[in-house]
JSON list of C-alpha atoms in Angstrom, two decimals:
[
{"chain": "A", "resi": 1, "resn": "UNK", "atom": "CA", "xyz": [0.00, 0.00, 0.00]},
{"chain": "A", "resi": 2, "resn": "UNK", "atom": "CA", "xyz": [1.57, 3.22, -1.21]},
{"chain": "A", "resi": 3, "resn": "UNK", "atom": "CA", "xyz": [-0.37, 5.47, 0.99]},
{"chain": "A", "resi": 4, "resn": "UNK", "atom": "CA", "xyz": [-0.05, 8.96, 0.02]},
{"chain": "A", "resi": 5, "resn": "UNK", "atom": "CA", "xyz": [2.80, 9.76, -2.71]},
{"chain": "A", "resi": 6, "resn": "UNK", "atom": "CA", "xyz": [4.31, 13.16, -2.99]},
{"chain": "A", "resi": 7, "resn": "UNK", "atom": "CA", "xyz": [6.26, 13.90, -6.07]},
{"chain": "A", "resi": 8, "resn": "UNK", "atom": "CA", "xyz": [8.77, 15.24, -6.51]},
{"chain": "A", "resi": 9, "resn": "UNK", "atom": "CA", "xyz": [10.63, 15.17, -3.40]},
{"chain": "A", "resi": 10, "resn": "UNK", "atom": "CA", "xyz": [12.62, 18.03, -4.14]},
{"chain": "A", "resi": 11, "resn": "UNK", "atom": "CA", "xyz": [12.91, 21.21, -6.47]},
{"chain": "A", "resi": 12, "resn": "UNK", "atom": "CA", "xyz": [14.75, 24.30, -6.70]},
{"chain": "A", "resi": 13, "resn": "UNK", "atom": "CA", "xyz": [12.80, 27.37, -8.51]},
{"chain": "A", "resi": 14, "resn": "UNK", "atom": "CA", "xyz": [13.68, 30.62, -9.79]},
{"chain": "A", "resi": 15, "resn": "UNK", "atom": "CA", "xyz": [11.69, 33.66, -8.86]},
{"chain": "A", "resi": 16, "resn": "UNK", "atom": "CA", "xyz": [9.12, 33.54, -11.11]},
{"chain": "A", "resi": 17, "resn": "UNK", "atom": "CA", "xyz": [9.08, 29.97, -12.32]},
{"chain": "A", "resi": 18, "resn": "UNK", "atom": "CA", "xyz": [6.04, 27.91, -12.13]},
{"chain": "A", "resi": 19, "resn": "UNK", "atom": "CA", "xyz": [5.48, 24.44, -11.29]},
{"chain": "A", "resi": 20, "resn": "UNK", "atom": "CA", "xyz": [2.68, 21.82, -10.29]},
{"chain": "A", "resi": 21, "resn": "UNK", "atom": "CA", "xyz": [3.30, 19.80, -7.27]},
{"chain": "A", "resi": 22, "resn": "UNK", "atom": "CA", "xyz": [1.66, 16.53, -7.21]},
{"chain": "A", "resi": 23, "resn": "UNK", "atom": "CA", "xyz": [-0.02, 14.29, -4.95]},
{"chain": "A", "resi": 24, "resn": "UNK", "atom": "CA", "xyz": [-1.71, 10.87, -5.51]},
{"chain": "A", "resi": 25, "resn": "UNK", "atom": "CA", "xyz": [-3.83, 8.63, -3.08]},
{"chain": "A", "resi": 26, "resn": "UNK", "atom": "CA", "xyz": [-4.65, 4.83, -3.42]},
{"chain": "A", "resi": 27, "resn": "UNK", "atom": "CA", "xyz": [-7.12, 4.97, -0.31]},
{"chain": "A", "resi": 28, "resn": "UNK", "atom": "CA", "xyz": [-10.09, 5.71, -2.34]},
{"chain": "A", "resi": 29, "resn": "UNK", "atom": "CA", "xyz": [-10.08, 9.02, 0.48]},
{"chain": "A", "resi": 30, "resn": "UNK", "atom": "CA", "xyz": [-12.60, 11.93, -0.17]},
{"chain": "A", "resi": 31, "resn": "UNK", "atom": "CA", "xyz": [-10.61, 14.56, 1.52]},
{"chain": "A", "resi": 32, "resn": "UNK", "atom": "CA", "xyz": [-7.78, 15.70, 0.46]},
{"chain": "A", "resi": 33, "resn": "UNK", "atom": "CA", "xyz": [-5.25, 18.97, 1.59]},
{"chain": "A", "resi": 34, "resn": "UNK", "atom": "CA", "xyz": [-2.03, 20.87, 0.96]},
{"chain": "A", "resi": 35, "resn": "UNK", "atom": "CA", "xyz": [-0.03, 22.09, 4.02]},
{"chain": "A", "resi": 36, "resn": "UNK", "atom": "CA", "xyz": [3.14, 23.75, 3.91]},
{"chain": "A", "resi": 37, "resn": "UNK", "atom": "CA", "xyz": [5.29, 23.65, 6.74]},
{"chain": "A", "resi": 38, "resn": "UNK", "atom": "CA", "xyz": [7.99, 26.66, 8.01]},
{"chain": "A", "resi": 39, "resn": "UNK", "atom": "CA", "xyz": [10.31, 26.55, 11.69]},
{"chain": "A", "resi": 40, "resn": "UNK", "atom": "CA", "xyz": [8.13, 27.74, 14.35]},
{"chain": "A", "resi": 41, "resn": "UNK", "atom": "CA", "xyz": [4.52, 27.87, 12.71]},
{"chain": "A", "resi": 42, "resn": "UNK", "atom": "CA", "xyz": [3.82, 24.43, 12.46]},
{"chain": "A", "resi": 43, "resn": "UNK", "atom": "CA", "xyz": [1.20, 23.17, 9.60]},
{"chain": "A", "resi": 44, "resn": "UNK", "atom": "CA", "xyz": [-0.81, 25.71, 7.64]},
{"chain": "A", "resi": 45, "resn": "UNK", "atom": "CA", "xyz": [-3.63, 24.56, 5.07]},
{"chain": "A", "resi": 46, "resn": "UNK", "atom": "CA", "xyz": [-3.04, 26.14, 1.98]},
{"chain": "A", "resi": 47, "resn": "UNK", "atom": "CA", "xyz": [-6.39, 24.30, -0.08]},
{"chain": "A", "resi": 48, "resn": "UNK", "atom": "CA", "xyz": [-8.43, 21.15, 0.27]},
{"chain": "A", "resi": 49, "resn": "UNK", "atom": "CA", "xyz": [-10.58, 19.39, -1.42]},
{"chain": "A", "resi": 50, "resn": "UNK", "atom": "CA", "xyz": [-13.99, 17.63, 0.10]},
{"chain": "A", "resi": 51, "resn": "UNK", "atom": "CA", "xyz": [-14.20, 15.66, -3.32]},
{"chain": "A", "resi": 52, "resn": "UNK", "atom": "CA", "xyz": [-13.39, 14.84, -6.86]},
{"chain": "A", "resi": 53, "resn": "UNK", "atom": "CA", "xyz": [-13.41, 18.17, -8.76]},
{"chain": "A", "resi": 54, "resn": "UNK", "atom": "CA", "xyz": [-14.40, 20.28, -5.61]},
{"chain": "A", "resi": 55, "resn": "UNK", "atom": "CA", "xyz": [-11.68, 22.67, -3.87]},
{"chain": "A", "resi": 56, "resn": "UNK", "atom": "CA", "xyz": [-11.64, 25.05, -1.37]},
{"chain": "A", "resi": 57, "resn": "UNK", "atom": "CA", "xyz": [-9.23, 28.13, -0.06]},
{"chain": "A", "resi": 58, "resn": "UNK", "atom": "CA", "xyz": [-7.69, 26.86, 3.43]},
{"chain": "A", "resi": 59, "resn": "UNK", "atom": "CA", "xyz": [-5.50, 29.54, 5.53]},
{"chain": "A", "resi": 60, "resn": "UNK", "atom": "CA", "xyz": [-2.92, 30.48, 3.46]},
{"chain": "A", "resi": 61, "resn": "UNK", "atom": "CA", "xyz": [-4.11, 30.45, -0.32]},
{"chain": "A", "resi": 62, "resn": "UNK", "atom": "CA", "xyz": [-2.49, 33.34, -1.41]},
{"chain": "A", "resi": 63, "resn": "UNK", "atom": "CA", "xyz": [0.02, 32.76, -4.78]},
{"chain": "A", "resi": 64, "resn": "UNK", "atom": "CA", "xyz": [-1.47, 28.77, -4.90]},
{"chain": "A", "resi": 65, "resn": "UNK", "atom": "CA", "xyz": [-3.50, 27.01, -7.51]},
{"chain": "A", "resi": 66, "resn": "UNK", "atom": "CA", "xyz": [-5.22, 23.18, -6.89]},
{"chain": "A", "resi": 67, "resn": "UNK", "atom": "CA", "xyz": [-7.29, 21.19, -9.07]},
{"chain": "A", "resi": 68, "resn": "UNK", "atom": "CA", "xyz": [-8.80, 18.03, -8.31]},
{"chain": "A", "resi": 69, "resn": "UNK", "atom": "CA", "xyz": [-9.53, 16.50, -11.84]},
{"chain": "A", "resi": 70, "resn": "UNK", "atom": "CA", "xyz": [-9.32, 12.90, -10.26]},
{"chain": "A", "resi": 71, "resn": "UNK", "atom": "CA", "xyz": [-10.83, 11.66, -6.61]},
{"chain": "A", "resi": 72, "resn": "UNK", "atom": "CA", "xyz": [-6.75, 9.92, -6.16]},
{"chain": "A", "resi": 73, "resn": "UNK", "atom": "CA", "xyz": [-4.66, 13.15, -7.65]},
{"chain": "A", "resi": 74, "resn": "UNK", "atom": "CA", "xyz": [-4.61, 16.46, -5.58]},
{"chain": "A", "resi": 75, "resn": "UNK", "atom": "CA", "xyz": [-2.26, 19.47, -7.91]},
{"chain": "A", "resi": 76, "resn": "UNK", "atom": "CA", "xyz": [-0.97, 22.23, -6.01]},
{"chain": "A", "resi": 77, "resn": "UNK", "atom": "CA", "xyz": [0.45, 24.91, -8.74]},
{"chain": "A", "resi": 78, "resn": "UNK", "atom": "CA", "xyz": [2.60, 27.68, -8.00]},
{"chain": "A", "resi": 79, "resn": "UNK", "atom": "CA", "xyz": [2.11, 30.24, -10.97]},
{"chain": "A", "resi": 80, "resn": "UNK", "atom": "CA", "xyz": [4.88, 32.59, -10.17]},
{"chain": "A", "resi": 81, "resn": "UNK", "atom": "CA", "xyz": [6.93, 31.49, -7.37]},
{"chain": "A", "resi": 82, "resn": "UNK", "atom": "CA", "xyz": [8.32, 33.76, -4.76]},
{"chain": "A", "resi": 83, "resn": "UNK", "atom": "CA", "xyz": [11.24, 33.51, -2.03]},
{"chain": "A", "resi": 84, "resn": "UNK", "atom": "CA", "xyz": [8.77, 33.59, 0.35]},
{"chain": "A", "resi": 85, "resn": "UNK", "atom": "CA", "xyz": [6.99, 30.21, -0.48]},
{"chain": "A", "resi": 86, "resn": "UNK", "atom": "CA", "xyz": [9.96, 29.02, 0.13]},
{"chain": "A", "resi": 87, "resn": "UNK", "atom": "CA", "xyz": [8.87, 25.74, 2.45]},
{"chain": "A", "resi": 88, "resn": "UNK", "atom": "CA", "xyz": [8.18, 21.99, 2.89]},
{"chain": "A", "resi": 89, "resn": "UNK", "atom": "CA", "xyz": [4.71, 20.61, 0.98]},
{"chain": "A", "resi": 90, "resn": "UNK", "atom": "CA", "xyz": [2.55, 18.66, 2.74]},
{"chain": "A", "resi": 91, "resn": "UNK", "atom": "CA", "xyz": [-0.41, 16.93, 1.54]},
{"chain": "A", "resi": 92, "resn": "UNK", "atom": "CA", "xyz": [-2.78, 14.58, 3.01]},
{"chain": "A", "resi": 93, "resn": "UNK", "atom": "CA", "xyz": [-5.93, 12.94, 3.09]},
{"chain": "A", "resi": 94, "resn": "UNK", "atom": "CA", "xyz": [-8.53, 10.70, 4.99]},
{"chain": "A", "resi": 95, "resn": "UNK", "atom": "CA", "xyz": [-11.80, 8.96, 4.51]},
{"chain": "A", "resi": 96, "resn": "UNK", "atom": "CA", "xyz": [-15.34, 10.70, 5.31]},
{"chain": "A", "resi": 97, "resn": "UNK", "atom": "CA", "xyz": [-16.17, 10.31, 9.03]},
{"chain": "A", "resi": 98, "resn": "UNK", "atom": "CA", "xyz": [-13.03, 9.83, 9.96]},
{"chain": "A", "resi": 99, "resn": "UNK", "atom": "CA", "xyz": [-10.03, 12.59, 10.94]},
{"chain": "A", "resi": 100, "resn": "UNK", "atom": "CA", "xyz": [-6.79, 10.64, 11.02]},
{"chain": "A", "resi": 101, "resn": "UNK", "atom": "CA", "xyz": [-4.80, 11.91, 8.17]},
{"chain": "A", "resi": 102, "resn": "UNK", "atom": "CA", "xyz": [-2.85, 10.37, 6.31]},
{"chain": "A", "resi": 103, "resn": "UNK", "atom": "CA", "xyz": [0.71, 12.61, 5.10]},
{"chain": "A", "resi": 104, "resn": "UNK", "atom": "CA", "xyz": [3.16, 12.23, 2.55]},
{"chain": "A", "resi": 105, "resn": "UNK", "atom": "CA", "xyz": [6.47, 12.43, 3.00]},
{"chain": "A", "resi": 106, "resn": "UNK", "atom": "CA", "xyz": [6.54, 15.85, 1.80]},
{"chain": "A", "resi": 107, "resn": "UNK", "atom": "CA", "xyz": [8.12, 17.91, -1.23]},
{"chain": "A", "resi": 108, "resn": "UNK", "atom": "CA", "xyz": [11.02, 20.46, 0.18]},
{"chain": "A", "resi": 109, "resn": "UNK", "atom": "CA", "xyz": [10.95, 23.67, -2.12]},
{"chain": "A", "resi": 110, "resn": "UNK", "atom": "CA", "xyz": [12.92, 26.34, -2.41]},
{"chain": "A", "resi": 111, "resn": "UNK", "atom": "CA", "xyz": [12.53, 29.31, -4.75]},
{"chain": "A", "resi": 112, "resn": "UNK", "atom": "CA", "xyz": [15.84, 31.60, -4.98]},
{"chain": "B", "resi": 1, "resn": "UNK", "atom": "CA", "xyz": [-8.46, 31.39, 12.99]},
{"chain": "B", "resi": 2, "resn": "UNK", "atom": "CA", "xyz": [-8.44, 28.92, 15.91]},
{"chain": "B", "resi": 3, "resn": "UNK", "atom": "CA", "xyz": [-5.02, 28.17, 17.15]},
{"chain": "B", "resi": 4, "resn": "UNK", "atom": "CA", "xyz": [-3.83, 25.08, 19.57]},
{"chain": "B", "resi": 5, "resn": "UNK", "atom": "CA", "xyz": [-1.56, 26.09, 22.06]},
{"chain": "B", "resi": 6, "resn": "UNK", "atom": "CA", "xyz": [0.55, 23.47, 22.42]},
{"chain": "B", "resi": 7, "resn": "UNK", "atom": "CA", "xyz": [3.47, 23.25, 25.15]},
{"chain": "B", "resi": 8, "resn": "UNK", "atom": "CA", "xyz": [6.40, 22.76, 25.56]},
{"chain": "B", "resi": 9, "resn": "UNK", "atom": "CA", "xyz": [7.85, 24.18, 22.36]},
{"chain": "B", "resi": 10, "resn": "UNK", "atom": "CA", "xyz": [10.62, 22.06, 23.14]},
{"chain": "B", "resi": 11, "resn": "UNK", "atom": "CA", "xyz": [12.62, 19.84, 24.81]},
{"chain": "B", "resi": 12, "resn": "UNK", "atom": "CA", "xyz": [15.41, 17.98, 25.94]},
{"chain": "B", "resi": 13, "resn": "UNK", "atom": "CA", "xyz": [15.19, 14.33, 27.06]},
{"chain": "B", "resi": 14, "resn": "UNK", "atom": "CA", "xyz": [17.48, 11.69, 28.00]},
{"chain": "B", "resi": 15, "resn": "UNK", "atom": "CA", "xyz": [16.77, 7.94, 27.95]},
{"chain": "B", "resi": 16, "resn": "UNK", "atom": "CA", "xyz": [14.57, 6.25, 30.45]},
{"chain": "B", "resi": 17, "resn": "UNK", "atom": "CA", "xyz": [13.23, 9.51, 31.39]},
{"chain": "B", "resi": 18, "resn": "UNK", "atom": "CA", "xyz": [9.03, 10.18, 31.06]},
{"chain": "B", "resi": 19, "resn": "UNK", "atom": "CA", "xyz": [7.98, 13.00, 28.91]},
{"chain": "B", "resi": 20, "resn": "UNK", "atom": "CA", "xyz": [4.75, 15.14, 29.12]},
{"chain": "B", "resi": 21, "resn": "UNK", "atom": "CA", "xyz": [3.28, 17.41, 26.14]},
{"chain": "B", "resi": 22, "resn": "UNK", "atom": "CA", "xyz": [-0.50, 19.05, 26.27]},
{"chain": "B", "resi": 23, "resn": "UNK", "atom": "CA", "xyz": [-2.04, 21.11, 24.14]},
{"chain": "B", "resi": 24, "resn": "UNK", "atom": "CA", "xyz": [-5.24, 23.53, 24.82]},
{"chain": "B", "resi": 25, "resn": "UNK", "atom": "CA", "xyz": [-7.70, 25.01, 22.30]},
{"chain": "B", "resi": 26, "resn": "UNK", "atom": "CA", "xyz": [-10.36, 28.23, 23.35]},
{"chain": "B", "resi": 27, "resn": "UNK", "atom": "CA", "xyz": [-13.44, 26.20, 21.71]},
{"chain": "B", "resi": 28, "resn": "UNK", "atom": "CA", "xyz": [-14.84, 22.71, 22.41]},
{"chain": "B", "resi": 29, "resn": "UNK", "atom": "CA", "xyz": [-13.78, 19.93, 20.41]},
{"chain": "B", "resi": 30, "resn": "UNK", "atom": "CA", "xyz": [-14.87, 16.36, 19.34]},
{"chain": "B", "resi": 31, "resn": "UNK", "atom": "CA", "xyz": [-11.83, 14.76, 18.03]},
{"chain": "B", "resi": 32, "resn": "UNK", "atom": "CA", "xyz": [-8.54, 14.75, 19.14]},
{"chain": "B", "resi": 33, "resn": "UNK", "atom": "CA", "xyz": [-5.08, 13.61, 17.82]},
{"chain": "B", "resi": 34, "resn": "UNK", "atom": "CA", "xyz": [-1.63, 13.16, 18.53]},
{"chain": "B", "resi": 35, "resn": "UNK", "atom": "CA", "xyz": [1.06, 12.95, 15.36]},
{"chain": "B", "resi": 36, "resn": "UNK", "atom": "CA", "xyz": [4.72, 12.39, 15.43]},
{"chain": "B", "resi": 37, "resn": "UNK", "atom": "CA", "xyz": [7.07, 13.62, 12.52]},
{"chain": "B", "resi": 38, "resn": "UNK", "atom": "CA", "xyz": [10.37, 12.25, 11.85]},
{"chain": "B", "resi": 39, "resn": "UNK", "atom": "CA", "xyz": [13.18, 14.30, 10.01]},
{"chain": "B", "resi": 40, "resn": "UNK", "atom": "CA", "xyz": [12.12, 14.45, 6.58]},
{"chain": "B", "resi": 41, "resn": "UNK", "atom": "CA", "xyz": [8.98, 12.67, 6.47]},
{"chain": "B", "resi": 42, "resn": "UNK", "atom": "CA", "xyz": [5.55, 13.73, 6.94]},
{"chain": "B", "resi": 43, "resn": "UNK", "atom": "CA", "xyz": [3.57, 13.50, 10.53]},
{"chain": "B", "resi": 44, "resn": "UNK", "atom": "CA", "xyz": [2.28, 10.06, 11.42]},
{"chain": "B", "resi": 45, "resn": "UNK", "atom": "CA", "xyz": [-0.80, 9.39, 13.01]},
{"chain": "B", "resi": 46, "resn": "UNK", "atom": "CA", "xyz": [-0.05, 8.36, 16.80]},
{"chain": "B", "resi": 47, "resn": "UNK", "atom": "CA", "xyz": [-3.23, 7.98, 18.51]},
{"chain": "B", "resi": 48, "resn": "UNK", "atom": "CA", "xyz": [-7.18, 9.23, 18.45]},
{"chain": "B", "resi": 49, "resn": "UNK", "atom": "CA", "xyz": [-9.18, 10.47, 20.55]},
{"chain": "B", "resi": 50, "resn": "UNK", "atom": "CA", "xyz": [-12.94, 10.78, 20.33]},
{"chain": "B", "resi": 51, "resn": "UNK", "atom": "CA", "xyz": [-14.80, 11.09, 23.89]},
{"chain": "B", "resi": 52, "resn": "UNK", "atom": "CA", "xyz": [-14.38, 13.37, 26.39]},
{"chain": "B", "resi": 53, "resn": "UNK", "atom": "CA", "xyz": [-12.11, 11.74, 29.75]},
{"chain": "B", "resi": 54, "resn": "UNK", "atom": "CA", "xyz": [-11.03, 8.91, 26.84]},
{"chain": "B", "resi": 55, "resn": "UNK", "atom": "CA", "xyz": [-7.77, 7.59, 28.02]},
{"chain": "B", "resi": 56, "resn": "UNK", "atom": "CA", "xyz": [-5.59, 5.61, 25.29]},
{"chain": "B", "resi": 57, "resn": "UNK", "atom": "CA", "xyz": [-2.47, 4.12, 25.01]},
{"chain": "B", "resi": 58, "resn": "UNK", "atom": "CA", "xyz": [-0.22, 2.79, 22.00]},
{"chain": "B", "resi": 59, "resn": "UNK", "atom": "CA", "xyz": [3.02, 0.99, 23.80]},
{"chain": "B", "resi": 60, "resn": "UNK", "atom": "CA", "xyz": [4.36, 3.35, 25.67]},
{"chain": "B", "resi": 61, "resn": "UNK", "atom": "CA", "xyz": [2.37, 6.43, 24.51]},
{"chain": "B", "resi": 62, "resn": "UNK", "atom": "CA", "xyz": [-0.48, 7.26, 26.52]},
{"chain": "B", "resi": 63, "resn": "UNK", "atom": "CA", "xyz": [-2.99, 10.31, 25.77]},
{"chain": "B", "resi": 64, "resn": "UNK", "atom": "CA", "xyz": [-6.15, 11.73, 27.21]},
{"chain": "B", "resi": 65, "resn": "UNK", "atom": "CA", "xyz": [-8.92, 14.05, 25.82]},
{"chain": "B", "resi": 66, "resn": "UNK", "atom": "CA", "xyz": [-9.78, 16.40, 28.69]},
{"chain": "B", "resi": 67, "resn": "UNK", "atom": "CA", "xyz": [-13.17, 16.35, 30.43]},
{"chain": "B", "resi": 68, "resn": "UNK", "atom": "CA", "xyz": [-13.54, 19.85, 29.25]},
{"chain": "B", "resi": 69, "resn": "UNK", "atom": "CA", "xyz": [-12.65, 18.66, 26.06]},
{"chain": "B", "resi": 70, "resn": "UNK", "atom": "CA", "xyz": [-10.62, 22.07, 25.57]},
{"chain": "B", "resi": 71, "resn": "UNK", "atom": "CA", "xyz": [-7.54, 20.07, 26.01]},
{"chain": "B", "resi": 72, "resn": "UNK", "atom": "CA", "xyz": [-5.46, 16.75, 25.13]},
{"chain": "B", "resi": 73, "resn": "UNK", "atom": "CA", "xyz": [-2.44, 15.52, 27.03]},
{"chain": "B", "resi": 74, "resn": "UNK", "atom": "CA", "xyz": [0.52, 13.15, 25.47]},
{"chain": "B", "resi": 75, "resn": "UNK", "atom": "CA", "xyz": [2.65, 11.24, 27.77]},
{"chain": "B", "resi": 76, "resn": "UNK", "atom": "CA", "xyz": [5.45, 8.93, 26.98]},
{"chain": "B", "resi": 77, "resn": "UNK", "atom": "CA", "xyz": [6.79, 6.71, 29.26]},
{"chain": "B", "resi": 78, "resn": "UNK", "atom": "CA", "xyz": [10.69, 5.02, 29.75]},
{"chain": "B", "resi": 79, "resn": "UNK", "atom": "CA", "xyz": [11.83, 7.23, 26.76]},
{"chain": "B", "resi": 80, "resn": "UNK", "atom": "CA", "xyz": [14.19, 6.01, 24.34]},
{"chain": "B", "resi": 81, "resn": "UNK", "atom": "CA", "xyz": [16.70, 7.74, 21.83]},
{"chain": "B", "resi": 82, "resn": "UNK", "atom": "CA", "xyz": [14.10, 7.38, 18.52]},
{"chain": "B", "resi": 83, "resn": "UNK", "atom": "CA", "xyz": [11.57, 9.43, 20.54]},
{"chain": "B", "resi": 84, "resn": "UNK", "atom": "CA", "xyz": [12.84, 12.24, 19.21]},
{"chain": "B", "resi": 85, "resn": "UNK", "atom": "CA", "xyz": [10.77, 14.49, 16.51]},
{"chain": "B", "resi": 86, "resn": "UNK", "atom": "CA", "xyz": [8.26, 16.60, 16.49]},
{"chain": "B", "resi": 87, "resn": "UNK", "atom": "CA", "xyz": [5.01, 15.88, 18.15]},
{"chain": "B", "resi": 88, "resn": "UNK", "atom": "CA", "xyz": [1.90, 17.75, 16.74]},
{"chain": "B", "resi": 89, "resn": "UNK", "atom": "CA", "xyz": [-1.41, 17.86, 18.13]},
{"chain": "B", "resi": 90, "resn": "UNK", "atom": "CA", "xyz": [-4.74, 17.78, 16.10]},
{"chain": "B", "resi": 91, "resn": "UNK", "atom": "CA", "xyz": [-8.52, 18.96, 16.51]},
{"chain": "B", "resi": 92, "resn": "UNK", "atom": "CA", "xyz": [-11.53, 18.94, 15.32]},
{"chain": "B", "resi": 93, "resn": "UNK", "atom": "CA", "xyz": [-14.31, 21.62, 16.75]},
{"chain": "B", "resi": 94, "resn": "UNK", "atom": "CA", "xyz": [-17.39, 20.17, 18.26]},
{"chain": "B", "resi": 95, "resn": "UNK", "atom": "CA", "xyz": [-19.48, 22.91, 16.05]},
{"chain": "B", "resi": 96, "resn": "UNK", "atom": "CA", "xyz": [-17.53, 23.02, 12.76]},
{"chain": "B", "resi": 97, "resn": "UNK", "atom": "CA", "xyz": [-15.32, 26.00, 12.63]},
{"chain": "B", "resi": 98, "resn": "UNK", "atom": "CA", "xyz": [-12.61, 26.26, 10.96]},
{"chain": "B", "resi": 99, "resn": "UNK", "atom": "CA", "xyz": [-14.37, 24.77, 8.07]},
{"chain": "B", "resi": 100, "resn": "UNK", "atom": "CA", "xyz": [-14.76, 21.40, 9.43]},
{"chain": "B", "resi": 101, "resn": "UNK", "atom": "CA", "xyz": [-11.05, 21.24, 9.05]},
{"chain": "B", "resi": 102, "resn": "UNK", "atom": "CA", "xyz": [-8.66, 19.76, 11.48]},
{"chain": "B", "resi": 103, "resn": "UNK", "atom": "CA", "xyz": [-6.39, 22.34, 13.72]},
{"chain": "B", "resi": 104, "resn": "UNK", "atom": "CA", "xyz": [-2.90, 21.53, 13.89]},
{"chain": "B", "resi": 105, "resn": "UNK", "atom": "CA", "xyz": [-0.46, 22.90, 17.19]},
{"chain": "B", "resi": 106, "resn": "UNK", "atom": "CA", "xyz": [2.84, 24.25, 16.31]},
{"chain": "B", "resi": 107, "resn": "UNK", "atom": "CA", "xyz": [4.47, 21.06, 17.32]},
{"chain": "B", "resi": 108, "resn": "UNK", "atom": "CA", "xyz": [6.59, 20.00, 20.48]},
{"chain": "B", "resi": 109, "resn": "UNK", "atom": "CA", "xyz": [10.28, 19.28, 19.18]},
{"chain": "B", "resi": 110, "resn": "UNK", "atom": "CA", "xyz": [11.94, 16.25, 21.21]},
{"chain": "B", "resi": 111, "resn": "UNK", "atom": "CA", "xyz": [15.75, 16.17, 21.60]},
{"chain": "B", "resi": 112, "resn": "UNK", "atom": "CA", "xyz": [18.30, 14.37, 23.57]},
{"chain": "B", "resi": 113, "resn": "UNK", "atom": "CA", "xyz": [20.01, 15.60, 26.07]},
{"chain": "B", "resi": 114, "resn": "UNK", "atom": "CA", "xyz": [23.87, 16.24, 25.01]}
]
């Protein structure tokens, strides 16, 4: 059982690059999320998704882009990245009814 | 939004020894959880909690939801040196805020003692 697969693990931008950060489930999970993770503030939801082809703006949506096309994928985009998204990507997901989450491993970024 | 506070922030511990975290939340909730992350992998799910006064262990983890259910409490006992990481607390609120979403604590970083 794979779990929850983050690719890729790592990736350096430029300011101003964009990429698409991806995230695939075998659970069959409805929920799904995108955290990123910085010293000292612990996890912040960036979007989620309650759904196939549903999405929603979590905390910090500002500069991010999702799309849930398929119930297993989960796309975060970054359209024009900045220093300051600069961070470690975390998604997740977990059945309906039930809040354990289940995390990937996570995808360290840094934009320069 | 809502915000855990969790506590300690960090700390140091040496083998053998217990170790006590707790986090507290303003607002009621239903669910709680307790995650540990190792370096450079995501949080793993630790234990659940869904009633309040629920006491439940997982080998030598034990954690309670508090009767107020405005708090959680992690204790590990006869610690040993891959304890360390980052333990997180989770929660869901009893009447849906934060968009039914869970709320995370900043984390309680475990180190040993030099």
């Amino acid at each position: 059982n794979a779990g929850v697969t983050q690719t890729p693990k790592f990736r350096v931008l430029k300011t101003g690059q964009s990429m698409t950060l991806l995230c695939a489930q075998d659970m069959n999970h409805e929920y799904m999320y995108w955290y990123r993770q910085d010293p000292g503030m612990g996890l912040r939801l960036i979007h989620y998704s309650v759904g196939e082809g549903t999405t929603a703006k979590g905390e910090v949506p500002d500069g991010y882009n999702v799309s849930r096309l398929k119930k297993q994928n989960f796309l975060l985009g970054l359209e024009s990245a900045a220093p300051s998204q600069t961070s470690v990507y975390f998604c997740a997901s977990r059945p309906t009814g039930n809040y354990g989450y289940t995390f990937g491993s996570g995808t360290r970024l840094t934009v320069v | 939004g809502q915000q855990l506070n969790q506590s300690p922030q960090s700390m140091f511990i040496q083998e053998g020894e217990d170790v006590s975290m707790n986090c507290t939340s303003s607002s009621i909730f239903n669910t709680w959880l307790w995650y540990k992350q190792d370096p450079g992998e995501g949080p793993v799910l630790l234990i659940a909690l869904y009633k309040a006064g629920e006491l439940t262990s997982n080998g030598r983890l034990t954690a309670q939801f508090g009767i107020t259910r405005k708090d959680s409490f992690l204790n590990i006992s006869a610690s040993i040196p891959s304890d360390v990481g980052i333990y997180f607390c989770a929660g869901h609120e009893r009447f849906g805020g934060s968009q039914g979403n869970l709320i995370f604590g900043k984390g309680t970083k475990l180190s040993v003692k030099p």
